[in-house]
Amino acid sequence: MNSGNQRILISIAILIFCSLHVKAQLNIVKKNDGIKEYTTENSLPYDSIMNLCTESFPSLPGQTLFMHGAKNDQHGYDDTFFTDNFLLDKRNIYKVENVCFTPSKAVVGKYYDVLKVWTKRDYFSMGCCILLKEKESGDEIYYNGYKYPESMTCLGYYEKLKRYIGKSFKSLGIQVENTDGIVVNPIEGENYKCVDVALEMNSNGAFLVMEDEKKNRLKATPVGPEVYEFVSEDRINELTDKYGKKYGEQIAFRKVVIGMNEEMVRTAWGEPYRKSEITNNKSKIETWSYSNNRYVYITDGKVSDISIYK
């Protein structure tokens, strides 16, 4: 072996030796835990359209909540109220009765000021921790916003529901309870007027009181800017102005009919949970799948058929 080759082998050996004994310089980036903190200083504007939900959590600091309780809560609230921020620390149950239950009497029927909110979102999970201060005792409690969300009502949300009072509605023909708790079947298109907003203990929370010409009163469920069992005259007029009388009233009553375009279908039924399509030499045919076995067939952008299986 000549001297040139020897020098090359020696150099390689030195490099290998150094690589085995010199520590690598790693650029370590701290893992993002996905937690965001909201206070009255940086909370999002609260429009009061939504009660407690994923969209409204960052808007809650500074608001007041009333705990009216969930249905069938005689055994208490499981993994819901804590003495610590459970997203950051231990999960110590507030006024624990059994292993992980807070007794109903400890939290129901009380008012709470929202001090802070923490939300967490990563690849595997979502979480929300709401720091509450109970008005009467001054206790600070950490509340899991994803557990029993319908057991709390935000006073700002309740107050804004009063915007419906005095407005005229038509029934969508959906089963609904009257104010005595009896299930009734109003006729589609019957006229009602919202006369009040009410709240029941151990229920799903605030509801609208609808009254017909005979003074029969029904409970209506507000869902965002809409009402689940009824449609307002304002909404009917808005959709009629936008889509014409032929389709506007149908959309207002949440119906899809042949001839509607894709926008009309979305307005009536929302986004489908699945779409599929086939294309032949002449047309593109899409199938839009909805819950409750509803299917809309759209040919070249227009509804060509509807199937509803019961």
PDB file of C-alpha atoms in Angstrom:
ATOM      1  CA  MET A   1       0.000   0.000   0.000  1.00  0.00           C
ATOM      2  CA  ASN A   2       1.466   3.353  -0.988  1.00  0.00           C
ATOM      3  CA  SER A   3       1.756   6.309   1.381  1.00  0.00           C
ATOM      4  CA  GLY A   4      -1.154   8.192  -0.285  1.00  0.00           C
ATOM      5  CA  ASN A   5      -3.626   5.404   0.422  1.00  0.00           C
ATOM      6  CA  GLN A   6      -2.355   5.098   3.981  1.00  0.00           C
ATOM      7  CA  ARG A   7      -3.018   8.789   4.622  1.00  0.00           C
ATOM      8  CA  ILE A   8      -6.583   8.432   3.313  1.00  0.00           C
ATOM      9  CA  LEU A   9      -7.284   5.432   5.597  1.00  0.00           C
ATOM     10  CA  ILE A  10      -5.861   7.240   8.622  1.00  0.00           C
ATOM     11  CA  SER A  11      -8.063  10.286   7.917  1.00  0.00           C
ATOM     12  CA  ILE A  12     -11.183   8.123   7.661  1.00  0.00           C
ATOM     13  CA  ALA A  13     -10.331   6.377  10.927  1.00  0.00           C
ATOM     14  CA  ILE A  14      -9.924   9.712  12.719  1.00  0.00           C
ATOM     15  CA  LEU A  15     -13.298  10.935  11.441  1.00  0.00           C
ATOM     16  CA  ILE A  16     -15.051   7.752  12.609  1.00  0.00           C
ATOM     17  CA  PHE A  17     -13.376   7.988  16.029  1.00  0.00           C
ATOM     18  CA  CYS A  18     -14.442  11.608  16.455  1.00  0.00           C
ATOM     19  CA  SER A  19     -18.028  10.899  15.417  1.00  0.00           C
ATOM     20  CA  LEU A  20     -18.273   8.230  18.113  1.00  0.00           C
ATOM     21  CA  HIS A  21     -16.956  10.439  20.912  1.00  0.00           C
ATOM     22  CA  VAL A  22     -18.250  13.927  20.105  1.00  0.00           C
ATOM     23  CA  LYS A  23     -21.831  14.695  21.235  1.00  0.00           C
ATOM     24  CA  ALA A  24     -24.182  15.808  18.482  1.00  0.00           C
ATOM     25  CA  GLN A  25     -25.569  19.342  18.700  1.00  0.00           C
ATOM     26  CA  LEU A  26     -29.321  18.739  18.598  1.00  0.00           C
ATOM     27  CA  ASN A  27     -31.762  21.562  17.952  1.00  0.00           C
ATOM     28  CA  ILE A  28     -34.560  20.610  20.338  1.00  0.00           C
ATOM     29  CA  VAL A  29     -37.834  22.488  19.940  1.00  0.00           C
ATOM     30  CA  LYS A  30     -40.099  22.562  22.982  1.00  0.00           C
ATOM     31  CA  LYS A  31     -43.278  20.619  22.379  1.00  0.00           C
ATOM     32  CA  ASN A  32     -46.393  22.778  21.982  1.00  0.00           C
ATOM     33  CA  ASP A  33     -48.940  21.509  24.506  1.00  0.00           C
ATOM     34  CA  GLY A  34     -51.769  23.155  22.556  1.00  0.00           C
ATOM     35  CA  ILE A  35     -53.140  25.009  25.602  1.00  0.00           C
ATOM     36  CA  LYS A  36     -54.482  28.543  25.212  1.00  0.00           C
ATOM     37  CA  GLU A  37     -55.491  30.750  28.132  1.00  0.00           C
ATOM     38  CA  TYR A  38     -58.263  33.331  27.929  1.00  0.00           C
ATOM     39  CA  THR A  39     -59.001  36.024  30.519  1.00  0.00           C
ATOM     40  CA  THR A  40     -61.112  39.173  30.461  1.00  0.00           C
ATOM     41  CA  GLU A  41     -58.082  40.859  28.858  1.00  0.00           C
ATOM     42  CA  ASN A  42     -57.886  38.673  25.750  1.00  0.00           C
ATOM     43  CA  SER A  43     -61.244  36.884  25.563  1.00  0.00           C
ATOM     44  CA  LEU A  44     -63.074  36.877  22.254  1.00  0.00           C
ATOM     45  CA  PRO A  45     -66.243  38.989  21.867  1.00  0.00           C
ATOM     46  CA  TYR A  46     -69.310  37.169  23.192  1.00  0.00           C
ATOM     47  CA  ASP A  47     -72.189  37.501  20.722  1.00  0.00           C
ATOM     48  CA  SER A  48     -74.574  35.561  23.021  1.00  0.00           C
ATOM     49  CA  ILE A  49     -75.933  33.523  20.090  1.00  0.00           C
ATOM     50  CA  MET A  50     -74.409  30.307  21.441  1.00  0.00           C
ATOM     51  CA  ASN A  51     -74.538  28.958  24.982  1.00  0.00           C
ATOM     52  CA  LEU A  52     -71.691  26.731  26.220  1.00  0.00           C
ATOM     53  CA  CYS A  53     -69.957  25.044  23.295  1.00  0.00           C
ATOM     54  CA  THR A  54     -66.566  24.765  21.583  1.00  0.00           C
ATOM     55  CA  GLU A  55     -67.155  27.981  19.642  1.00  0.00           C
ATOM     56  CA  SER A  56     -68.124  30.038  22.687  1.00  0.00           C
ATOM     57  CA  PHE A  57     -65.549  28.853  25.264  1.00  0.00           C
ATOM     58  CA  PRO A  58     -62.911  31.541  24.425  1.00  0.00           C
ATOM     59  CA  SER A  59     -65.618  34.221  24.833  1.00  0.00           C
ATOM     60  CA  LEU A  60     -66.787  33.273  28.343  1.00  0.00           C
ATOM     61  CA  PRO A  61     -64.381  35.168  30.688  1.00  0.00           C
ATOM     62  CA  GLY A  62     -66.369  37.975  32.314  1.00  0.00           C
ATOM     63  CA  GLN A  63     -69.710  36.197  31.790  1.00  0.00           C
ATOM     64  CA  THR A  64     -71.968  34.737  34.497  1.00  0.00           C
ATOM     65  CA  LEU A  65     -73.289  31.173  34.377  1.00  0.00           C
ATOM     66  CA  PHE A  66     -76.249  29.641  36.183  1.00  0.00           C
ATOM     67  CA  MET A  67     -76.149  25.934  37.022  1.00  0.00           C
ATOM     68  CA  HIS A  68     -79.681  24.648  36.527  1.00  0.00           C
ATOM     69  CA  GLY A  69     -78.492  21.050  36.441  1.00  0.00           C
ATOM     70  CA  ALA A  70     -78.761  18.150  34.030  1.00  0.00           C
ATOM     71  CA  LYS A  71     -81.553  15.611  33.804  1.00  0.00           C
ATOM     72  CA  ASN A  72     -81.221  12.586  36.095  1.00  0.00           C
ATOM     73  CA  ASP A  73     -78.306  14.051  38.049  1.00  0.00           C
ATOM     74  CA  GLN A  74     -79.267  12.531  41.401  1.00  0.00           C
ATOM     75  CA  HIS A  75     -75.968  10.628  41.464  1.00  0.00           C
ATOM     76  CA  GLY A  76     -73.948  13.813  40.960  1.00  0.00           C
ATOM     77  CA  TYR A  77     -71.507  14.972  38.290  1.00  0.00           C
ATOM     78  CA  ASP A  78     -68.792  12.577  37.183  1.00  0.00           C
ATOM     79  CA  ASP A  79     -65.306  13.997  36.447  1.00  0.00           C
ATOM     80  CA  THR A  80     -66.728  17.500  35.961  1.00  0.00           C
ATOM     81  CA  PHE A  81     -65.778  19.859  38.831  1.00  0.00           C
ATOM     82  CA  PHE A  82     -62.245  20.100  40.243  1.00  0.00           C
ATOM     83  CA  THR A  83     -60.158  22.038  42.771  1.00  0.00           C
ATOM     84  CA  ASP A  84     -57.257  22.311  40.289  1.00  0.00           C
ATOM     85  CA  ASN A  85     -56.758  23.009  36.596  1.00  0.00           C
ATOM     86  CA  PHE A  86     -57.074  19.438  35.371  1.00  0.00           C
ATOM     87  CA  LEU A  87     -55.449  20.327  32.021  1.00  0.00           C
ATOM     88  CA  LEU A  88     -52.235  21.333  33.809  1.00  0.00           C
ATOM     89  CA  ASP A  89     -52.311  19.629  37.194  1.00  0.00           C
ATOM     90  CA  LYS A  90     -53.947  16.860  39.211  1.00  0.00           C
ATOM     91  CA  ARG A  91     -57.617  15.962  38.823  1.00  0.00           C
ATOM     92  CA  ASN A  92     -58.816  16.569  42.383  1.00  0.00           C
ATOM     93  CA  ILE A  93     -62.613  16.405  42.464  1.00  0.00           C
ATOM     94  CA  TYR A  94     -64.529  19.337  43.993  1.00  0.00           C
ATOM     95  CA  LYS A  95     -66.499  18.263  47.087  1.00  0.00           C
ATOM     96  CA  VAL A  96     -66.123  14.625  46.139  1.00  0.00           C
ATOM     97  CA  GLU A  97     -68.877  12.278  47.309  1.00  0.00           C
ATOM     98  CA  ASN A  98     -67.732   8.970  45.841  1.00  0.00           C
ATOM     99  CA  VAL A  99     -64.666   8.195  43.751  1.00  0.00           C
ATOM    100  CA  CYS A 100     -65.039  10.934  41.138  1.00  0.00           C
ATOM    101  CA  PHE A 101     -68.522  12.456  41.630  1.00  0.00           C
ATOM    102  CA  THR A 102     -69.377  15.950  42.837  1.00  0.00           C
ATOM    103  CA  PRO A 103     -72.800  15.844  44.571  1.00  0.00           C
ATOM    104  CA  SER A 104     -75.574  17.739  42.791  1.00  0.00           C
ATOM    105  CA  LYS A 105     -76.454  19.803  45.865  1.00  0.00           C
ATOM    106  CA  ALA A 106     -72.925  21.258  45.889  1.00  0.00           C
ATOM    107  CA  VAL A 107     -73.219  22.928  42.476  1.00  0.00           C
ATOM    108  CA  VAL A 108     -76.839  23.095  41.241  1.00  0.00           C
ATOM    109  CA  GLY A 109     -78.914  26.269  41.641  1.00  0.00           C
ATOM    110  CA  LYS A 110     -75.894  28.553  41.940  1.00  0.00           C
ATOM    111  CA  TYR A 111     -74.415  31.449  39.976  1.00  0.00           C
ATOM    112  CA  TYR A 112     -70.800  31.466  38.831  1.00  0.00           C
ATOM    113  CA  ASP A 113     -68.567  34.204  37.429  1.00  0.00           C
ATOM    114  CA  VAL A 114     -66.166  33.000  34.713  1.00  0.00           C
ATOM    115  CA  LEU A 115     -62.621  34.108  35.598  1.00  0.00           C
ATOM    116  CA  LYS A 116     -60.487  32.240  33.041  1.00  0.00           C
ATOM    117  CA  VAL A 117     -60.784  29.635  30.311  1.00  0.00           C
ATOM    118  CA  TRP A 118     -58.136  27.223  29.058  1.00  0.00           C
ATOM    119  CA  THR A 119     -58.645  25.303  25.826  1.00  0.00           C
ATOM    120  CA  LYS A 120     -56.487  22.450  24.613  1.00  0.00           C
ATOM    121  CA  ARG A 121     -56.328  20.991  21.150  1.00  0.00           C
ATOM    122  CA  ASP A 122     -53.782  18.525  19.809  1.00  0.00           C
ATOM    123  CA  TYR A 123     -53.715  15.648  17.366  1.00  0.00           C
ATOM    124  CA  PHE A 124     -55.482  13.289  19.739  1.00  0.00           C
ATOM    125  CA  SER A 125     -57.849  15.249  21.964  1.00  0.00           C
ATOM    126  CA  MET A 126     -59.681  18.456  22.821  1.00  0.00           C
ATOM    127  CA  GLY A 127     -60.282  19.897  26.250  1.00  0.00           C
ATOM    128  CA  CYS A 128     -61.670  22.924  28.034  1.00  0.00           C
ATOM    129  CA  CYS A 129     -61.156  24.037  31.633  1.00  0.00           C
ATOM    130  CA  ILE A 130     -63.253  26.939  32.931  1.00  0.00           C
ATOM    131  CA  LEU A 131     -62.286  28.649  36.190  1.00  0.00           C
ATOM    132  CA  LEU A 132     -65.465  29.644  38.022  1.00  0.00           C
ATOM    133  CA  LYS A 133     -66.047  31.691  41.152  1.00  0.00           C
ATOM    134  CA  GLU A 134     -69.249  30.770  42.948  1.00  0.00           C
ATOM    135  CA  LYS A 135     -70.971  34.031  43.833  1.00  0.00           C
ATOM    136  CA  GLU A 136     -72.337  33.052  47.244  1.00  0.00           C
ATOM    137  CA  SER A 137     -69.399  31.163  48.780  1.00  0.00           C
ATOM    138  CA  GLY A 138     -66.540  32.643  46.770  1.00  0.00           C
ATOM    139  CA  ASP A 139     -65.245  29.123  46.010  1.00  0.00           C
ATOM    140  CA  GLU A 140     -63.067  28.848  42.922  1.00  0.00           C
ATOM    141  CA  ILE A 141     -63.924  25.753  40.937  1.00  0.00           C
ATOM    142  CA  TYR A 142     -62.467  24.324  37.725  1.00  0.00           C
ATOM    143  CA  TYR A 143     -65.213  23.093  35.398  1.00  0.00           C
ATOM    144  CA  ASN A 144     -64.835  20.692  32.483  1.00  0.00           C
ATOM    145  CA  GLY A 145     -66.791  22.481  29.751  1.00  0.00           C
ATOM    146  CA  TYR A 146     -67.205  19.296  27.728  1.00  0.00           C
ATOM    147  CA  LYS A 147     -69.053  17.467  30.528  1.00  0.00           C
ATOM    148  CA  TYR A 148     -72.761  18.237  30.942  1.00  0.00           C
ATOM    149  CA  PRO A 149     -72.630  21.481  28.869  1.00  0.00           C
ATOM    150  CA  GLU A 150     -76.443  21.681  28.861  1.00  0.00           C
ATOM    151  CA  SER A 151     -76.466  21.866  32.667  1.00  0.00           C
ATOM    152  CA  MET A 152     -75.204  25.479  32.564  1.00  0.00           C
ATOM    153  CA  THR A 153     -76.830  28.559  31.022  1.00  0.00           C
ATOM    154  CA  CYS A 154     -74.942  31.777  30.366  1.00  0.00           C
ATOM    155  CA  LEU A 155     -76.975  34.788  31.514  1.00  0.00           C
ATOM    156  CA  GLY A 156     -75.858  36.745  28.439  1.00  0.00           C
ATOM    157  CA  TYR A 157     -77.237  33.966  26.224  1.00  0.00           C
ATOM    158  CA  TYR A 158     -80.507  33.893  28.179  1.00  0.00           C
ATOM    159  CA  GLU A 159     -80.960  37.656  27.883  1.00  0.00           C
ATOM    160  CA  LYS A 160     -80.328  37.622  24.141  1.00  0.00           C
ATOM    161  CA  LEU A 161     -83.002  34.956  23.657  1.00  0.00           C
ATOM    162  CA  LYS A 162     -85.509  37.663  24.525  1.00  0.00           C
ATOM    163  CA  ARG A 163     -84.965  39.032  21.005  1.00  0.00           C
ATOM    164  CA  TYR A 164     -87.502  36.410  19.886  1.00  0.00           C
ATOM    165  CA  ILE A 165     -90.325  37.700  22.119  1.00  0.00           C
ATOM    166  CA  GLY A 166     -93.124  39.192  20.042  1.00  0.00           C
ATOM    167  CA  LYS A 167     -91.948  37.607  16.783  1.00  0.00           C
ATOM    168  CA  SER A 168     -94.253  35.445  14.656  1.00  0.00           C
ATOM    169  CA  PHE A 169     -93.391  31.836  13.793  1.00  0.00           C
ATOM    170  CA  LYS A 170     -94.802  28.897  11.875  1.00  0.00           C
ATOM    171  CA  SER A 171     -94.614  25.318  13.083  1.00  0.00           C
ATOM    172  CA  LEU A 172     -92.403  22.882  11.179  1.00  0.00           C
ATOM    173  CA  GLY A 173     -94.668  20.018  12.232  1.00  0.00           C
ATOM    174  CA  ILE A 174     -92.026  18.576  14.575  1.00  0.00           C
ATOM    175  CA  GLN A 175     -93.022  16.861  17.825  1.00  0.00           C
ATOM    176  CA  VAL A 176     -92.625  19.195  20.776  1.00  0.00           C
ATOM    177  CA  GLU A 177     -93.575  19.415  24.457  1.00  0.00           C
ATOM    178  CA  ASN A 178     -96.150  21.837  25.755  1.00  0.00           C
ATOM    179  CA  THR A 179     -95.432  23.798  28.935  1.00  0.00           C
ATOM    180  CA  ASP A 180     -97.039  20.979  30.975  1.00  0.00           C
ATOM    181  CA  GLY A 181     -94.456  18.523  29.626  1.00  0.00           C
ATOM    182  CA  ILE A 182     -96.876  16.648  27.344  1.00  0.00           C
ATOM    183  CA  VAL A 183     -95.625  15.748  23.853  1.00  0.00           C
ATOM    184  CA  VAL A 184     -97.846  17.145  21.082  1.00  0.00           C
ATOM    185  CA  ASN A 185     -97.799  17.173  17.279  1.00  0.00           C
ATOM    186  CA  PRO A 186     -98.511  20.669  15.950  1.00  0.00           C
ATOM    187  CA  ILE A 187     -99.664  21.006  12.345  1.00  0.00           C
ATOM    188  CA  GLU A 188     -97.030  22.199   9.905  1.00  0.00           C
ATOM    189  CA  GLY A 189     -97.583  25.853   9.015  1.00  0.00           C
ATOM    190  CA  GLU A 190     -99.656  26.727  12.102  1.00  0.00           C
ATOM    191  CA  ASN A 191     -99.115  30.250  13.399  1.00  0.00           C
ATOM    192  CA  TYR A 192     -97.413  30.908  16.738  1.00  0.00           C
ATOM    193  CA  LYS A 193     -95.941  33.874  18.555  1.00  0.00           C
ATOM    194  CA  CYS A 194     -93.024  33.817  20.991  1.00  0.00           C
ATOM    195  CA  VAL A 195     -94.366  35.202  24.273  1.00  0.00           C
ATOM    196  CA  ASP A 196     -91.594  34.438  26.762  1.00  0.00           C
ATOM    197  CA  VAL A 197     -88.226  32.842  27.552  1.00  0.00           C
ATOM    198  CA  ALA A 198     -88.074  30.322  30.396  1.00  0.00           C
ATOM    199  CA  LEU A 199     -85.648  28.023  32.191  1.00  0.00           C
ATOM    200  CA  GLU A 200     -86.347  24.739  33.969  1.00  0.00           C
ATOM    201  CA  MET A 201     -84.249  23.154  36.673  1.00  0.00           C
ATOM    202  CA  ASN A 202     -82.722  19.785  35.809  1.00  0.00           C
ATOM    203  CA  SER A 203     -83.481  20.184  32.133  1.00  0.00           C
ATOM    204  CA  ASN A 204     -81.777  21.074  28.867  1.00  0.00           C
ATOM    205  CA  GLY A 205     -81.859  24.721  29.886  1.00  0.00           C
ATOM    206  CA  ALA A 206     -83.470  27.798  28.378  1.00  0.00           C
ATOM    207  CA  PHE A 207     -86.357  27.512  25.930  1.00  0.00           C
ATOM    208  CA  LEU A 208     -88.777  29.783  24.093  1.00  0.00           C
ATOM    209  CA  VAL A 209     -92.493  29.782  24.930  1.00  0.00           C
ATOM    210  CA  MET A 210     -94.632  29.703  21.766  1.00  0.00           C
ATOM    211  CA  GLU A 211     -98.356  30.488  21.897  1.00  0.00           C
ATOM    212  CA  ASP A 212    -101.022  29.867  19.257  1.00  0.00           C
ATOM    213  CA  GLU A 213    -104.322  31.708  18.759  1.00  0.00           C
ATOM    214  CA  LYS A 214    -106.047  29.424  21.288  1.00  0.00           C
ATOM    215  CA  LYS A 215    -103.429  30.273  23.975  1.00  0.00           C
ATOM    216  CA  ASN A 216    -101.875  26.802  23.808  1.00  0.00           C
ATOM    217  CA  ARG A 217     -98.233  27.091  24.829  1.00  0.00           C
ATOM    218  CA  LEU A 218     -95.353  24.999  23.489  1.00  0.00           C
ATOM    219  CA  LYS A 219     -91.646  24.820  24.277  1.00  0.00           C
ATOM    220  CA  ALA A 220     -89.233  25.656  21.456  1.00  0.00           C
ATOM    221  CA  THR A 221     -85.523  24.897  21.321  1.00  0.00           C
ATOM    222  CA  PRO A 222     -83.168  27.700  20.242  1.00  0.00           C
ATOM    223  CA  VAL A 223     -80.231  26.442  18.149  1.00  0.00           C
ATOM    224  CA  GLY A 224     -77.782  29.229  17.360  1.00  0.00           C
ATOM    225  CA  PRO A 225     -79.640  31.833  15.295  1.00  0.00           C
ATOM    226  CA  GLU A 226     -82.480  29.389  14.485  1.00  0.00           C
ATOM    227  CA  VAL A 227     -85.302  27.663  16.367  1.00  0.00           C
ATOM    228  CA  TYR A 228     -85.422  23.893  15.958  1.00  0.00           C
ATOM    229  CA  GLU A 229     -89.193  23.225  15.831  1.00  0.00           C
ATOM    230  CA  PHE A 230     -90.335  26.518  14.256  1.00  0.00           C
ATOM    231  CA  VAL A 231     -89.364  28.989  11.546  1.00  0.00           C
ATOM    232  CA  SER A 232     -89.837  32.726  11.939  1.00  0.00           C
ATOM    233  CA  GLU A 233     -91.821  34.861   9.499  1.00  0.00           C
ATOM    234  CA  ASP A 234     -88.651  36.958   9.146  1.00  0.00           C
ATOM    235  CA  ARG A 235     -86.690  33.886   8.006  1.00  0.00           C
ATOM    236  CA  ILE A 236     -89.401  32.895   5.528  1.00  0.00           C
ATOM    237  CA  ASN A 237     -89.418  36.400   4.020  1.00  0.00           C
ATOM    238  CA  GLU A 238     -85.612  36.498   3.876  1.00  0.00           C
ATOM    239  CA  LEU A 239     -85.376  33.191   1.989  1.00  0.00           C
ATOM    240  CA  THR A 240     -88.287  34.061  -0.301  1.00  0.00           C
ATOM    241  CA  ASP A 241     -86.622  37.331  -1.257  1.00  0.00           C
ATOM    242  CA  LYS A 242     -83.348  35.513  -1.943  1.00  0.00           C
ATOM    243  CA  TYR A 243     -84.546  32.378  -3.745  1.00  0.00           C
ATOM    244  CA  GLY A 244     -88.057  33.304  -4.957  1.00  0.00           C
ATOM    245  CA  LYS A 245     -91.413  32.055  -3.714  1.00  0.00           C
ATOM    246  CA  LYS A 246     -91.125  28.691  -5.507  1.00  0.00           C
ATOM    247  CA  TYR A 247     -88.099  27.574  -3.501  1.00  0.00           C
ATOM    248  CA  GLY A 248     -87.804  30.098  -0.660  1.00  0.00           C
ATOM    249  CA  GLU A 249     -90.681  28.746   1.427  1.00  0.00           C
ATOM    250  CA  GLN A 250     -89.566  25.155   0.848  1.00  0.00           C
ATOM    251  CA  ILE A 251     -86.077  26.005   2.111  1.00  0.00           C
ATOM    252  CA  ALA A 252     -87.540  27.859   5.109  1.00  0.00           C
ATOM    253  CA  PHE A 253     -89.446  24.682   6.036  1.00  0.00           C
ATOM    254  CA  ARG A 254     -86.181  22.728   5.589  1.00  0.00           C
ATOM    255  CA  LYS A 255     -87.297  20.836   2.541  1.00  0.00           C
ATOM    256  CA  VAL A 256     -85.363  19.891  -0.589  1.00  0.00           C
ATOM    257  CA  VAL A 257     -87.236  19.565  -3.883  1.00  0.00           C
ATOM    258  CA  ILE A 258     -86.323  18.792  -7.485  1.00  0.00           C
ATOM    259  CA  GLY A 259     -84.884  21.760  -9.356  1.00  0.00           C
ATOM    260  CA  MET A 260     -83.006  23.353  -6.451  1.00  0.00           C
ATOM    261  CA  ASN A 261     -79.353  24.253  -6.929  1.00  0.00           C
ATOM    262  CA  GLU A 262     -76.545  23.210  -4.596  1.00  0.00           C
ATOM    263  CA  GLU A 263     -76.647  26.408  -2.520  1.00  0.00           C
ATOM    264  CA  MET A 264     -80.352  25.926  -1.855  1.00  0.00           C
ATOM    265  CA  VAL A 265     -79.766  22.353  -0.680  1.00  0.00           C
ATOM    266  CA  ARG A 266     -77.038  23.487   1.718  1.00  0.00           C
ATOM    267  CA  THR A 267     -79.283  26.237   3.088  1.00  0.00           C
ATOM    268  CA  ALA A 268     -82.127  23.769   3.691  1.00  0.00           C
ATOM    269  CA  TRP A 269     -80.175  20.772   5.011  1.00  0.00           C
ATOM    270  CA  GLY A 270     -76.609  21.937   5.593  1.00  0.00           C
ATOM    271  CA  GLU A 271     -73.484  20.196   4.367  1.00  0.00           C
ATOM    272  CA  PRO A 272     -73.795  16.463   3.601  1.00  0.00           C
ATOM    273  CA  TYR A 273     -71.642  14.088   5.609  1.00  0.00           C
ATOM    274  CA  ARG A 274     -70.593  12.316   2.408  1.00  0.00           C
ATOM    275  CA  LYS A 275     -70.502  13.022  -1.320  1.00  0.00           C
ATOM    276  CA  SER A 276     -69.951  10.675  -4.231  1.00  0.00           C
ATOM    277  CA  GLU A 277     -70.138  11.254  -7.965  1.00  0.00           C
ATOM    278  CA  ILE A 278     -70.187   9.507 -11.300  1.00  0.00           C
ATOM    279  CA  THR A 279     -69.630  11.073 -14.704  1.00  0.00           C
ATOM    280  CA  ASN A 280     -70.882   9.799 -18.034  1.00  0.00           C
ATOM    281  CA  ASN A 281     -70.474  11.265 -21.494  1.00  0.00           C
ATOM    282  CA  LYS A 282     -73.221  13.820 -20.920  1.00  0.00           C
ATOM    283  CA  SER A 283     -73.588  14.617 -17.192  1.00  0.00           C
ATOM    284  CA  LYS A 284     -72.034  14.626 -13.732  1.00  0.00           C
ATOM    285  CA  ILE A 285     -74.283  13.025 -11.128  1.00  0.00           C
ATOM    286  CA  GLU A 286     -73.562  13.534  -7.427  1.00  0.00           C
ATOM    287  CA  THR A 287     -75.100  11.796  -4.443  1.00  0.00           C
ATOM    288  CA  TRP A 288     -75.230  13.826  -1.231  1.00  0.00           C
ATOM    289  CA  SER A 289     -75.785  11.726   1.895  1.00  0.00           C
ATOM    290  CA  TYR A 290     -77.453  13.139   5.012  1.00  0.00           C
ATOM    291  CA  SER A 291     -78.388  11.781   8.426  1.00  0.00           C
ATOM    292  CA  ASN A 292     -81.672   9.916   8.920  1.00  0.00           C
ATOM    293  CA  ASN A 293     -81.305   8.091   5.579  1.00  0.00           C
ATOM    294  CA  ARG A 294     -81.751  11.148   3.359  1.00  0.00           C
ATOM    295  CA  TYR A 295     -80.124  11.286  -0.081  1.00  0.00           C
ATOM    296  CA  VAL A 296     -80.080  14.040  -2.670  1.00  0.00           C
ATOM    297  CA  TYR A 297     -79.125  13.329  -6.298  1.00  0.00           C
ATOM    298  CA  ILE A 298     -77.707  16.307  -8.152  1.00  0.00           C
ATOM    299  CA  THR A 299     -77.275  16.264 -11.927  1.00  0.00           C
ATOM    300  CA  ASP A 300     -75.171  19.058 -13.402  1.00  0.00           C
ATOM    301  CA  GLY A 301     -75.688  21.249 -10.351  1.00  0.00           C
ATOM    302  CA  LYS A 302     -79.466  20.780  -9.948  1.00  0.00           C
ATOM    303  CA  VAL A 303     -81.475  18.392  -7.769  1.00  0.00           C
ATOM    304  CA  SER A 304     -82.788  15.587  -9.965  1.00  0.00           C
ATOM    305  CA  ASP A 305     -84.129  13.256  -7.255  1.00  0.00           C
ATOM    306  CA  ILE A 306     -84.495  12.859  -3.464  1.00  0.00           C
ATOM    307  CA  SER A 307     -84.738   9.655  -1.435  1.00  0.00           C
ATOM    308  CA  ILE A 308     -85.779   9.505   2.216  1.00  0.00           C
ATOM    309  CA  TYR A 309     -85.941   6.092   3.873  1.00  0.00           C
ATOM    310  CA  LYS A 310     -87.850   5.707   7.139  1.00  0.00           C
TER     311      LYS A 310
END
